[in-house]
mmCIF file of C-alpha atoms in Angstrom:
data_model
loop_
_atom_site.group_PDB
_atom_site.id
_atom_site.type_symbol
_atom_site.label_atom_id
_atom_site.label_comp_id
_atom_site.label_asym_id
_atom_site.label_seq_id
_atom_site.Cartn_x
_atom_site.Cartn_y
_atom_site.Cartn_z
ATOM 1 C CA MET Y 1 -6.899 -22.746 -25.454
ATOM 2 C CA SER Y 2 -5.566 -26.074 -24.185
ATOM 3 C CA ALA Y 3 -7.815 -28.751 -22.721
ATOM 4 C CA GLY Y 4 -7.581 -29.899 -19.152
ATOM 5 C CA PRO Y 5 -7.914 -28.425 -15.677
ATOM 6 C CA LEU Y 6 -6.915 -24.850 -14.871
ATOM 7 C CA GLU Y 7 -3.196 -24.662 -14.071
ATOM 8 C CA LEU Y 8 -2.317 -21.033 -13.471
ATOM 9 C CA ALA Y 9 -3.870 -17.712 -12.529
ATOM 10 C CA VAL Y 10 -1.965 -14.563 -13.467
ATOM 11 C CA VAL Y 11 -2.964 -11.739 -11.122
ATOM 12 C CA VAL Y 12 -2.506 -8.248 -12.563
ATOM 13 C CA PRO Y 13 -3.082 -5.340 -10.135
ATOM 14 C CA THR Y 14 -3.839 -2.223 -12.186
ATOM 15 C CA PHE Y 15 -4.474 1.489 -11.977
ATOM 16 C CA ASN Y 16 -4.715 3.537 -15.171
ATOM 17 C CA GLU Y 17 -3.314 0.839 -17.468
ATOM 18 C CA ARG Y 18 -6.062 0.755 -20.134
ATOM 19 C CA ALA Y 19 -3.660 0.828 -23.082
ATOM 20 C CA ASN Y 20 -1.599 -2.063 -21.683
ATOM 21 C CA VAL Y 21 -4.480 -4.480 -21.010
ATOM 22 C CA PRO Y 22 -4.823 -5.885 -24.562
ATOM 23 C CA LEU Y 23 -1.046 -5.902 -25.003
ATOM 24 C CA LEU Y 24 -0.533 -7.933 -21.848
ATOM 25 C CA VAL Y 25 -3.291 -10.449 -22.655
ATOM 26 C CA ALA Y 26 -1.805 -10.987 -26.119
ATOM 27 C CA ALA Y 27 1.661 -11.428 -24.595
ATOM 28 C CA LEU Y 28 0.331 -13.954 -22.050
ATOM 29 C CA ASP Y 29 -1.425 -15.841 -24.855
ATOM 30 C CA ARG Y 30 1.900 -16.225 -26.668
ATOM 31 C CA ALA Y 31 3.986 -17.010 -23.605
ATOM 32 C CA LEU Y 32 1.553 -19.551 -22.121
ATOM 33 C CA ALA Y 33 0.585 -21.365 -25.329
ATOM 34 C CA GLY Y 34 -0.398 -24.903 -24.482
ATOM 35 C CA ARG Y 35 -1.077 -24.059 -20.817
ATOM 36 C CA ARG Y 36 -4.432 -23.719 -19.068
ATOM 37 C CA TRP Y 37 -4.444 -20.233 -17.552
ATOM 38 C CA GLU Y 38 -6.540 -17.231 -16.622
ATOM 39 C CA ALA Y 39 -5.700 -13.549 -16.091
ATOM 40 C CA ILE Y 40 -7.334 -11.713 -13.196
ATOM 41 C CA PHE Y 41 -7.156 -7.938 -13.514
ATOM 42 C CA VAL Y 42 -7.689 -6.347 -10.103
ATOM 43 C CA ASP Y 43 -8.385 -2.704 -10.840
ATOM 44 C CA ASP Y 44 -8.664 0.091 -8.284
ATOM 45 C CA ASN Y 45 -11.508 1.801 -10.149
ATOM 46 C CA SER Y 46 -9.154 3.468 -12.657
ATOM 47 C CA PRO Y 47 -10.585 6.696 -14.112
ATOM 48 C CA ASP Y 48 -9.133 5.785 -17.527
ATOM 49 C CA GLY Y 49 -11.456 2.763 -17.844
ATOM 50 C CA THR Y 50 -8.927 -0.017 -17.294
ATOM 51 C CA ALA Y 51 -11.609 -2.337 -15.879
ATOM 52 C CA ASP Y 52 -13.831 -1.721 -18.930
ATOM 53 C CA ALA Y 53 -10.948 -2.563 -21.258
ATOM 54 C CA ALA Y 54 -10.466 -5.873 -19.458
ATOM 55 C CA ARG Y 55 -14.211 -6.575 -19.541
ATOM 56 C CA ASP Y 56 -14.250 -5.938 -23.290
ATOM 57 C CA LEU Y 57 -11.676 -8.706 -23.708
ATOM 58 C CA GLY Y 58 -13.442 -10.955 -21.227
ATOM 59 C CA ARG Y 59 -16.603 -10.961 -23.332
ATOM 60 C CA THR Y 60 -14.826 -12.953 -26.038
ATOM 61 C CA ASP Y 61 -12.016 -14.540 -23.996
ATOM 62 C CA PRO Y 62 -13.230 -16.388 -20.848
ATOM 63 C CA ARG Y 63 -9.650 -16.501 -19.574
ATOM 64 C CA VAL Y 64 -9.852 -12.772 -18.769
ATOM 65 C CA ARG Y 65 -11.538 -11.849 -15.476
ATOM 66 C CA VAL Y 66 -11.973 -8.512 -13.697
ATOM 67 C CA ILE Y 67 -12.232 -7.454 -10.066
ATOM 68 C CA GLN Y 68 -13.091 -3.749 -9.900
ATOM 69 C CA ARG Y 69 -12.463 -2.392 -6.397
ATOM 70 C CA ILE Y 70 -14.477 0.593 -5.204
ATOM 71 C CA GLY Y 71 -13.193 2.731 -2.347
ATOM 72 C CA ARG Y 72 -10.017 0.693 -1.906
ATOM 73 C CA ARG Y 73 -6.497 1.353 -3.119
ATOM 74 C CA GLY Y 74 -3.120 -0.334 -2.937
ATOM 75 C CA LEU Y 75 -1.131 -2.825 -4.991
ATOM 76 C CA SER Y 76 -0.556 -5.302 -2.167
ATOM 77 C CA SER Y 77 -4.186 -5.489 -1.082
ATOM 78 C CA ALA Y 78 -5.308 -5.748 -4.727
ATOM 79 C CA THR Y 79 -2.902 -8.643 -5.268
ATOM 80 C CA ILE Y 80 -4.205 -10.418 -2.181
ATOM 81 C CA GLU Y 81 -7.786 -10.186 -3.440
ATOM 82 C CA GLY Y 82 -6.762 -11.537 -6.841
ATOM 83 C CA MET Y 83 -4.799 -14.453 -5.401
ATOM 84 C CA CYS Y 84 -7.794 -15.496 -3.308
ATOM 85 C CA ALA Y 85 -10.214 -15.279 -6.251
ATOM 86 C CA THR Y 86 -8.962 -18.242 -8.272
ATOM 87 C CA ALA Y 87 -9.252 -22.023 -8.225
ATOM 88 C CA ALA Y 88 -5.875 -22.448 -9.965
ATOM 89 C CA PRO Y 89 -3.229 -24.361 -7.975
ATOM 90 C CA TYR Y 90 -0.530 -21.847 -8.959
ATOM 91 C CA VAL Y 91 -0.764 -18.051 -8.848
ATOM 92 C CA ALA Y 92 1.574 -15.597 -10.563
ATOM 93 C CA VAL Y 93 1.779 -11.865 -9.940
ATOM 94 C CA ILE Y 94 2.845 -9.555 -12.744
ATOM 95 C CA ASP Y 95 2.622 -5.789 -13.221
ATOM 96 C CA GLY Y 96 0.198 -4.422 -15.767
ATOM 97 C CA ASP Y 97 2.743 -2.063 -17.308
ATOM 98 C CA MET Y 98 4.528 -4.671 -19.501
ATOM 99 C CA GLN Y 99 7.844 -4.150 -17.675
ATOM 100 C CA HIS Y 100 7.995 -7.730 -16.409
ATOM 101 C CA ASP Y 101 8.992 -10.481 -18.832
ATOM 102 C CA GLU Y 102 5.945 -12.724 -19.230
ATOM 103 C CA THR Y 103 8.015 -15.283 -21.179
ATOM 104 C CA LEU Y 104 9.500 -16.331 -17.824
ATOM 105 C CA LEU Y 105 6.120 -17.614 -16.581
ATOM 106 C CA PRO Y 106 6.420 -21.123 -18.148
ATOM 107 C CA ARG Y 107 9.824 -21.600 -16.497
ATOM 108 C CA MET Y 108 8.362 -20.520 -13.151
ATOM 109 C CA LEU Y 109 5.481 -22.967 -13.536
ATOM 110 C CA ASP Y 110 7.758 -25.837 -14.566
ATOM 111 C CA ALA Y 111 10.058 -25.126 -11.602
ATOM 112 C CA LEU Y 112 7.188 -25.372 -9.109
ATOM 113 C CA LYS Y 113 5.687 -28.428 -10.787
ATOM 114 C CA GLY Y 114 9.057 -30.143 -10.955
ATOM 115 C CA ASP Y 115 10.008 -29.685 -7.298
ATOM 116 C CA ALA Y 116 7.325 -30.288 -4.656
ATOM 117 C CA ALA Y 117 9.577 -28.713 -2.019
ATOM 118 C CA LEU Y 118 9.475 -25.294 -3.712
ATOM 119 C CA ASP Y 119 6.890 -22.731 -2.596
ATOM 120 C CA LEU Y 120 7.903 -19.812 -4.798
ATOM 121 C CA ALA Y 121 9.544 -18.997 -8.110
ATOM 122 C CA ILE Y 122 10.745 -15.395 -8.166
ATOM 123 C CA GLY Y 123 11.751 -13.255 -11.110
ATOM 124 C CA SER Y 124 14.999 -11.540 -10.170
ATOM 125 C CA ARG Y 125 16.849 -8.617 -11.731
ATOM 126 C CA PHE Y 126 19.960 -9.274 -9.656
ATOM 127 C CA VAL Y 127 21.011 -12.868 -10.369
ATOM 128 C CA ASP Y 128 23.186 -13.879 -13.318
ATOM 129 C CA GLY Y 129 21.320 -13.164 -16.534
ATOM 130 C CA GLY Y 130 19.008 -10.570 -14.989
ATOM 131 C CA GLY Y 131 19.165 -6.808 -15.271
ATOM 132 C CA THR Y 132 17.474 -3.473 -14.660
ATOM 133 C CA GLY Y 133 17.325 -2.474 -18.328
ATOM 134 C CA GLU Y 134 17.480 1.268 -18.906
ATOM 135 C CA TRP Y 135 17.395 2.367 -15.280
ATOM 136 C CA ASP Y 136 19.540 5.400 -14.528
ATOM 137 C CA ARG Y 137 22.139 5.405 -11.760
ATOM 138 C CA ASP Y 138 19.832 7.218 -9.344
ATOM 139 C CA ARG Y 139 17.098 4.583 -9.596
ATOM 140 C CA VAL Y 140 19.614 1.749 -9.292
ATOM 141 C CA ALA Y 141 21.007 3.344 -6.122
ATOM 142 C CA LYS Y 142 17.523 3.796 -4.622
ATOM 143 C CA SER Y 143 16.633 0.182 -5.389
ATOM 144 C CA ALA Y 144 19.870 -1.056 -3.804
ATOM 145 C CA PHE Y 145 19.166 0.993 -0.662
ATOM 146 C CA ALA Y 146 15.611 -0.373 -0.434
ATOM 147 C CA THR Y 147 16.950 -3.910 -0.865
ATOM 148 C CA ARG Y 148 19.405 -3.413 2.008
ATOM 149 C CA LEU Y 149 16.581 -2.148 4.225
ATOM 150 C CA SER Y 150 14.338 -5.093 3.389
ATOM 151 C CA ARG Y 151 17.022 -7.561 4.419
ATOM 152 C CA GLN Y 152 16.670 -6.254 7.969
ATOM 153 C CA VAL Y 153 13.292 -7.992 8.218
ATOM 154 C CA LEU Y 154 13.759 -10.949 5.846
ATOM 155 C CA LYS Y 155 14.480 -14.409 7.162
ATOM 156 C CA VAL Y 156 16.304 -15.521 3.999
ATOM 157 C CA ASP Y 157 18.972 -14.270 1.623
ATOM 158 C CA LEU Y 158 16.888 -13.072 -1.317
ATOM 159 C CA SER Y 159 18.685 -11.172 -4.084
ATOM 160 C CA ASP Y 160 15.621 -9.194 -5.218
ATOM 161 C CA PRO Y 161 13.156 -8.789 -2.314
ATOM 162 C CA MET Y 162 11.681 -5.764 -4.122
ATOM 163 C CA SER Y 163 10.545 -7.928 -7.027
ATOM 164 C CA GLY Y 164 6.873 -7.717 -7.915
ATOM 165 C CA PHE Y 165 7.126 -10.635 -10.345
ATOM 166 C CA PHE Y 166 6.745 -14.132 -8.883
ATOM 167 C CA MET Y 167 4.696 -17.331 -8.797
ATOM 168 C CA ILE Y 168 3.492 -19.145 -5.683
ATOM 169 C CA ARG Y 169 1.499 -22.237 -4.827
ATOM 170 C CA ALA Y 170 -2.094 -21.143 -4.181
ATOM 171 C CA ASP Y 171 -2.534 -23.271 -1.047
ATOM 172 C CA VAL Y 172 0.625 -21.742 0.426
ATOM 173 C CA VAL Y 173 -0.466 -18.154 -0.144
ATOM 174 C CA ARG Y 174 -4.000 -18.805 1.133
ATOM 175 C CA GLY Y 175 -2.477 -20.067 4.375
ATOM 176 C CA ILE Y 176 -0.423 -16.866 4.711
ATOM 177 C CA VAL Y 177 -3.146 -14.369 3.722
ATOM 178 C CA PRO Y 178 -4.560 -13.938 7.278
ATOM 179 C CA HIS Y 179 -1.117 -12.741 8.392
ATOM 180 C CA LEU Y 180 -0.473 -10.278 5.540
ATOM 181 C CA SER Y 181 -0.558 -6.550 6.220
ATOM 182 C CA GLY Y 182 -1.564 -5.568 2.673
ATOM 183 C CA ILE Y 183 0.373 -2.319 3.101
ATOM 184 C CA GLY Y 184 2.317 -0.689 0.309
ATOM 185 C CA PHE Y 185 3.333 -2.095 -3.047
ATOM 186 C CA LYS Y 186 5.831 -4.874 -2.253
ATOM 187 C CA ILE Y 187 3.638 -7.921 -1.741
ATOM 188 C CA LEU Y 188 6.546 -10.380 -2.039
ATOM 189 C CA LEU Y 189 8.259 -8.873 1.009
ATOM 190 C CA ASP Y 190 4.961 -9.097 2.881
ATOM 191 C CA ILE Y 191 4.567 -12.780 1.984
ATOM 192 C CA MET Y 192 8.148 -13.724 2.856
ATOM 193 C CA THR Y 193 8.054 -12.024 6.271
ATOM 194 C CA ALA Y 194 4.499 -13.048 7.217
ATOM 195 C CA SER Y 195 4.928 -16.769 6.612
ATOM 196 C CA PRO Y 196 5.168 -18.746 9.882
ATOM 197 C CA ARG Y 197 7.774 -20.968 8.226
ATOM 198 C CA THR Y 198 10.669 -20.210 5.909
ATOM 199 C CA LEU Y 199 9.460 -20.463 2.320
ATOM 200 C CA ALA Y 200 11.551 -22.414 -0.186
ATOM 201 C CA PHE Y 201 12.158 -20.431 -3.370
ATOM 202 C CA VAL Y 202 14.099 -20.335 -6.601
ATOM 203 C CA GLU Y 203 15.154 -17.118 -8.338
ATOM 204 C CA LEU Y 204 15.023 -16.938 -12.121
ATOM 205 C CA PRO Y 205 16.655 -14.081 -14.053
ATOM 206 C CA TYR Y 206 14.820 -11.542 -16.188
ATOM 207 C CA VAL Y 207 15.609 -8.097 -17.583
ATOM 208 C CA PHE Y 208 13.328 -5.281 -16.510
ATOM 209 C CA ARG Y 209 11.752 -3.545 -19.489
ATOM 210 C CA THR Y 210 11.073 0.109 -20.199
ATOM 211 C CA ARG Y 211 7.434 1.187 -19.971
ATOM 212 C CA GLN Y 212 5.935 1.903 -23.392
ATOM 213 C CA GLU Y 213 2.362 2.919 -22.467
ATOM 214 C CA GLY Y 214 0.944 4.876 -19.526
ATOM 215 C CA GLU Y 215 2.748 6.607 -16.673
ATOM 216 C CA SER Y 216 4.934 5.269 -13.888
ATOM 217 C CA LYS Y 217 3.312 4.934 -10.446
ATOM 218 C CA LEU Y 218 6.597 5.428 -8.603
ATOM 219 C CA ASP Y 219 6.492 8.564 -6.474
ATOM 220 C CA HIS Y 220 7.469 9.752 -3.006
ATOM 221 C CA VAL Y 221 4.242 8.388 -1.492
ATOM 222 C CA VAL Y 222 4.986 4.916 -2.868
ATOM 223 C CA ALA Y 223 8.489 5.089 -1.357
ATOM 224 C CA MET Y 224 6.947 6.114 1.955
ATOM 225 C CA GLU Y 225 4.544 3.156 1.771
ATOM 226 C CA TYR Y 226 7.542 0.846 1.443
ATOM 227 C CA LEU Y 227 9.058 2.255 4.642
ATOM 228 C CA ILE Y 228 5.674 1.911 6.331
ATOM 229 C CA ALA Y 229 5.515 -1.747 5.308
ATOM 230 C CA LEU Y 230 8.975 -2.361 6.795
ATOM 231 C CA TYR Y 231 7.957 -0.656 10.041
ATOM 232 C CA ASP Y 232 4.788 -2.737 10.190
ATOM 233 C CA ARG Y 233 6.771 -5.960 9.907
ATOM 234 C CA MET Y 234 9.290 -4.897 12.567
ATOM 235 C CA PHE Y 235 7.137 -3.074 15.135
ATOM 236 C CA GLY Y 236 3.517 -3.199 13.927
ATOM 237 C CA ARG Y 237 2.468 -5.759 16.525
ATOM 238 C CA VAL Y 238 3.540 -3.370 19.288
ATOM 239 C CA VAL Y 239 2.239 -0.035 17.944
ATOM 240 C CA PRO Y 240 0.014 -0.119 14.824
ATOM 241 C CA VAL Y 241 1.534 1.701 11.883
ATOM 242 C CA ARG Y 242 -1.585 3.793 11.232
ATOM 243 C CA PHE Y 243 -1.511 5.087 14.800
ATOM 244 C CA VAL Y 244 2.148 6.047 14.425
ATOM 245 C CA MET Y 245 1.389 7.946 11.212
ATOM 246 C CA PHE Y 246 -1.694 9.582 12.713
ATOM 247 C CA SER Y 247 0.294 10.689 15.760
ATOM 248 C CA GLY Y 248 3.205 11.939 13.644
ATOM 249 C CA ILE Y 249 0.871 14.068 11.567
ATOM 250 C CA GLY Y 250 -0.705 15.289 14.799
ATOM 251 C CA ALA Y 251 2.742 16.448 15.944
ATOM 252 C CA LEU Y 252 3.212 18.328 12.664
ATOM 253 C CA GLY Y 253 -0.236 19.836 13.182
ATOM 254 C CA ALA Y 254 0.861 21.123 16.571
ATOM 255 C CA GLY Y 255 3.690 22.955 14.832
ATOM 256 C CA VAL Y 256 1.219 24.421 12.341
ATOM 257 C CA HIS Y 257 -1.024 25.491 15.237
ATOM 258 C CA PHE Y 258 1.749 27.456 16.950
ATOM 259 C CA ALA Y 259 2.893 29.014 13.664
ATOM 260 C CA VAL Y 260 -0.608 30.291 12.850
ATOM 261 C CA LEU Y 261 -1.159 31.479 16.416
ATOM 262 C CA TRP Y 262 2.112 33.429 16.294
ATOM 263 C CA LEU Y 263 1.153 34.976 12.946
ATOM 264 C CA VAL Y 264 -2.397 35.993 13.895
ATOM 265 C CA PHE Y 265 -1.778 36.965 17.529
ATOM 266 C CA ARG Y 266 1.727 38.405 17.509
ATOM 267 C CA GLN Y 267 2.093 39.697 13.962
ATOM 268 C CA LEU Y 268 -1.443 40.712 12.942
ATOM 269 C CA GLY Y 269 -2.449 41.987 16.378
ATOM 270 C CA ALA Y 270 -5.636 39.912 16.793
ATOM 271 C CA SER Y 271 -6.780 38.756 20.231
ATOM 272 C CA PHE Y 272 -5.366 35.565 21.680
ATOM 273 C CA LEU Y 273 -8.803 33.912 21.471
ATOM 274 C CA THR Y 274 -9.137 34.816 17.789
ATOM 275 C CA GLY Y 275 -5.631 33.559 17.116
ATOM 276 C CA THR Y 276 -6.323 30.299 18.942
ATOM 277 C CA ILE Y 277 -9.541 29.659 17.006
ATOM 278 C CA ALA Y 278 -7.823 30.377 13.680
ATOM 279 C CA ALA Y 279 -4.822 28.215 14.610
ATOM 280 C CA THR Y 280 -7.050 25.330 15.693
ATOM 281 C CA LEU Y 281 -9.080 25.364 12.464
ATOM 282 C CA VAL Y 282 -5.976 25.557 10.268
ATOM 283 C CA ALA Y 283 -4.224 22.779 12.213
ATOM 284 C CA MET Y 284 -7.281 20.518 12.061
ATOM 285 C CA THR Y 285 -7.612 21.147 8.332
ATOM 286 C CA PHE Y 286 -3.909 20.426 7.824
ATOM 287 C CA ASN Y 287 -4.180 17.184 9.823
ATOM 288 C CA PHE Y 288 -7.321 16.078 8.001
ATOM 289 C CA PHE Y 289 -5.946 16.465 4.486
ATOM 290 C CA LEU Y 290 -2.533 14.986 5.325
ATOM 291 C CA ASN Y 291 -4.142 11.986 7.026
ATOM 292 C CA ASN Y 292 -6.462 11.591 4.060
ATOM 293 C CA ALA Y 293 -3.498 11.553 1.660
ATOM 294 C CA LEU Y 294 -1.136 9.389 3.724
ATOM 295 C CA THR Y 295 -2.515 7.579 6.787
ATOM 296 C CA TYR Y 296 -5.732 6.525 5.049
ATOM 297 C CA ARG Y 297 -4.451 6.537 1.480
ATOM 298 C CA ASP Y 298 -6.068 3.185 0.696
ATOM 299 C CA THR Y 299 -9.531 4.471 1.699
ATOM 300 C CA ARG Y 300 -9.033 8.197 1.149
ATOM 301 C CA LEU Y 301 -12.035 10.405 0.564
ATOM 302 C CA ARG Y 302 -12.561 11.846 -2.898
ATOM 303 C CA GLY Y 303 -14.965 14.423 -4.216
ATOM 304 C CA PHE Y 304 -16.075 17.711 -2.692
ATOM 305 C CA ARG Y 305 -19.012 16.363 -0.667
ATOM 306 C CA LYS Y 306 -17.132 13.457 0.884
ATOM 307 C CA LEU Y 307 -14.163 15.682 1.704
ATOM 308 C CA LEU Y 308 -16.430 18.310 3.277
ATOM 309 C CA ASP Y 309 -18.323 15.713 5.335
ATOM 310 C CA GLY Y 310 -15.055 14.101 6.351
ATOM 311 C CA TRP Y 311 -13.509 17.414 7.372
ATOM 312 C CA VAL Y 312 -16.531 18.330 9.510
ATOM 313 C CA GLY Y 313 -16.519 14.890 11.133
ATOM 314 C CA PHE Y 314 -12.776 15.076 11.780
ATOM 315 C CA CYS Y 315 -13.087 18.512 13.405
ATOM 316 C CA LEU Y 316 -15.906 17.284 15.655
ATOM 317 C CA VAL Y 317 -13.948 14.199 16.699
ATOM 318 C CA CYS Y 318 -10.819 16.231 17.419
ATOM 319 C CA SER Y 319 -12.810 18.857 19.349
ATOM 320 C CA VAL Y 320 -14.054 16.151 21.703
ATOM 321 C CA GLY Y 321 -10.505 14.805 21.863
ATOM 322 C CA ALA Y 322 -9.235 18.244 22.886
ATOM 323 C CA ILE Y 323 -11.798 18.356 25.712
ATOM 324 C CA ALA Y 324 -10.693 14.888 26.830
ATOM 325 C CA ASN Y 325 -7.070 16.032 26.724
ATOM 326 C CA VAL Y 326 -7.756 18.998 28.991
ATOM 327 C CA GLY Y 327 -9.999 16.981 31.322
ATOM 328 C CA VAL Y 328 -7.531 14.135 31.871
ATOM 329 C CA ALA Y 329 -4.551 16.450 32.295
ATOM 330 C CA ALA Y 330 -6.419 18.706 34.753
ATOM 331 C CA PHE Y 331 -7.690 15.715 36.756
ATOM 332 C CA LEU Y 332 -4.232 14.169 37.094
ATOM 333 C CA HIS Y 333 -2.567 17.480 37.949
ATOM 334 C CA ASP Y 334 -5.176 19.090 40.219
ATOM 335 C CA VAL Y 335 -6.813 16.073 41.860
ATOM 336 C CA GLN Y 336 -4.146 13.379 41.768
ATOM 337 C CA GLN Y 337 -1.305 15.853 42.324
ATOM 338 C CA ALA Y 338 0.699 14.492 39.387
ATOM 339 C CA ARG Y 339 3.578 16.496 37.980
ATOM 340 C CA TRP Y 340 2.575 18.832 35.195
ATOM 341 C CA MET Y 341 4.535 17.134 32.407
ATOM 342 C CA PRO Y 342 3.292 13.537 32.978
ATOM 343 C CA ALA Y 343 -0.236 14.915 33.377
ATOM 344 C CA ALA Y 344 0.036 16.797 30.102
ATOM 345 C CA LEU Y 345 1.467 13.756 28.288
ATOM 346 C CA ALA Y 346 -1.330 11.549 29.622
ATOM 347 C CA GLY Y 347 -3.893 14.029 28.304
ATOM 348 C CA ILE Y 348 -2.190 14.099 24.902
ATOM 349 C CA LEU Y 349 -2.119 10.281 24.724
ATOM 350 C CA VAL Y 350 -5.811 9.956 25.619
ATOM 351 C CA ALA Y 351 -6.710 12.544 22.979
ATOM 352 C CA ALA Y 352 -4.511 10.860 20.359
ATOM 353 C CA VAL Y 353 -6.111 7.435 20.941
ATOM 354 C CA TRP Y 354 -9.589 8.986 20.943
ATOM 355 C CA ASN Y 355 -8.997 10.946 17.741
ATOM 356 C CA PHE Y 356 -7.424 7.966 15.977
ATOM 357 C CA ALA Y 357 -10.093 5.456 16.969
ATOM 358 C CA LEU Y 358 -13.081 7.623 16.141
ATOM 359 C CA SER Y 359 -11.568 9.103 12.974
ATOM 360 C CA SER Y 360 -10.759 5.626 11.685
ATOM 361 C CA ARG Y 361 -14.329 4.504 12.307
ATOM 362 C CA PHE Y 362 -16.503 7.518 11.567
ATOM 363 C CA VAL Y 363 -14.459 9.614 9.103
ATOM 364 C CA TRP Y 364 -12.573 7.150 6.905
ATOM 365 C CA GLY Y 365 -14.362 3.936 7.890
ATOM 366 C CA ARG Y 366 -17.931 4.769 6.960
ATOM 367 C CA TYR Y 367 -17.260 4.669 3.203
#
């Protein structure tokens, strides 16, 4: 370990990366020889014991620190917490899966130290000398499409806005943190679009590696989170993204309601009341579990008891919302003589806001 003040913090957001923790620390030790650095593993309570693996190293290597998050999920929000937890003047972000090239970190640090006008040094797969390694054509095409979408909200011409490998001045990122959404897994895009001024950056090439240990976190939900993050940057100040998702799932639930009602009432011959009760319970259950998986993914409920309590609470909230819906619509139509469609839409809107606000607070917020 070199003498002198701390220069660099390397923030590593992790989930189920136990096998890669010692490999990454050893790689950082080699790459940053002669530098004063620390690694901050921000772990979302991985069931494989990733946080424990980092703590084991930290007992003998004071450069290794751990933030174990309970009840919170998400790469961007984990990265934000890690970047705010260091006294180092420079902060790097690197994945815990060994797919980023840690040997680029000294060049990033030298670039920022050598030019006071630079705010960021970004590892890029798409400048000369960079590459995507063993990606297949399908993944390359998806990445290119995501890059084109991100440029709709970026203020600068960045070759690799999807990069999760970069270094930034700590004072710069701390000034931006209050404006970050923390949504999804592309923290660089969040930083670049949230900054009140255009950030000066340099892109340095690296070749993306193939994962050797653990499993990839890329899935359809992660892709959806990226689209959510783009929406939040473009329209989130007007209509919050969670409310849009909650309302969209509510619309799907309405379709489920009518499908179940048709099945029970028209096909099975039950009474309309029985069909309505069954349809309402199924639709509420559908909405609850889909919201738990998507809208509130970062604070989703786990375990039988929490899910049961959450489902009961959600049904109670939505039952009151349904009463509010009927009451507002009937008042506008019967008392205020409003047309039936605007009255119905007003009732739906009141119920949607009610359900969203109370569900956010009392179902997913209490944990």
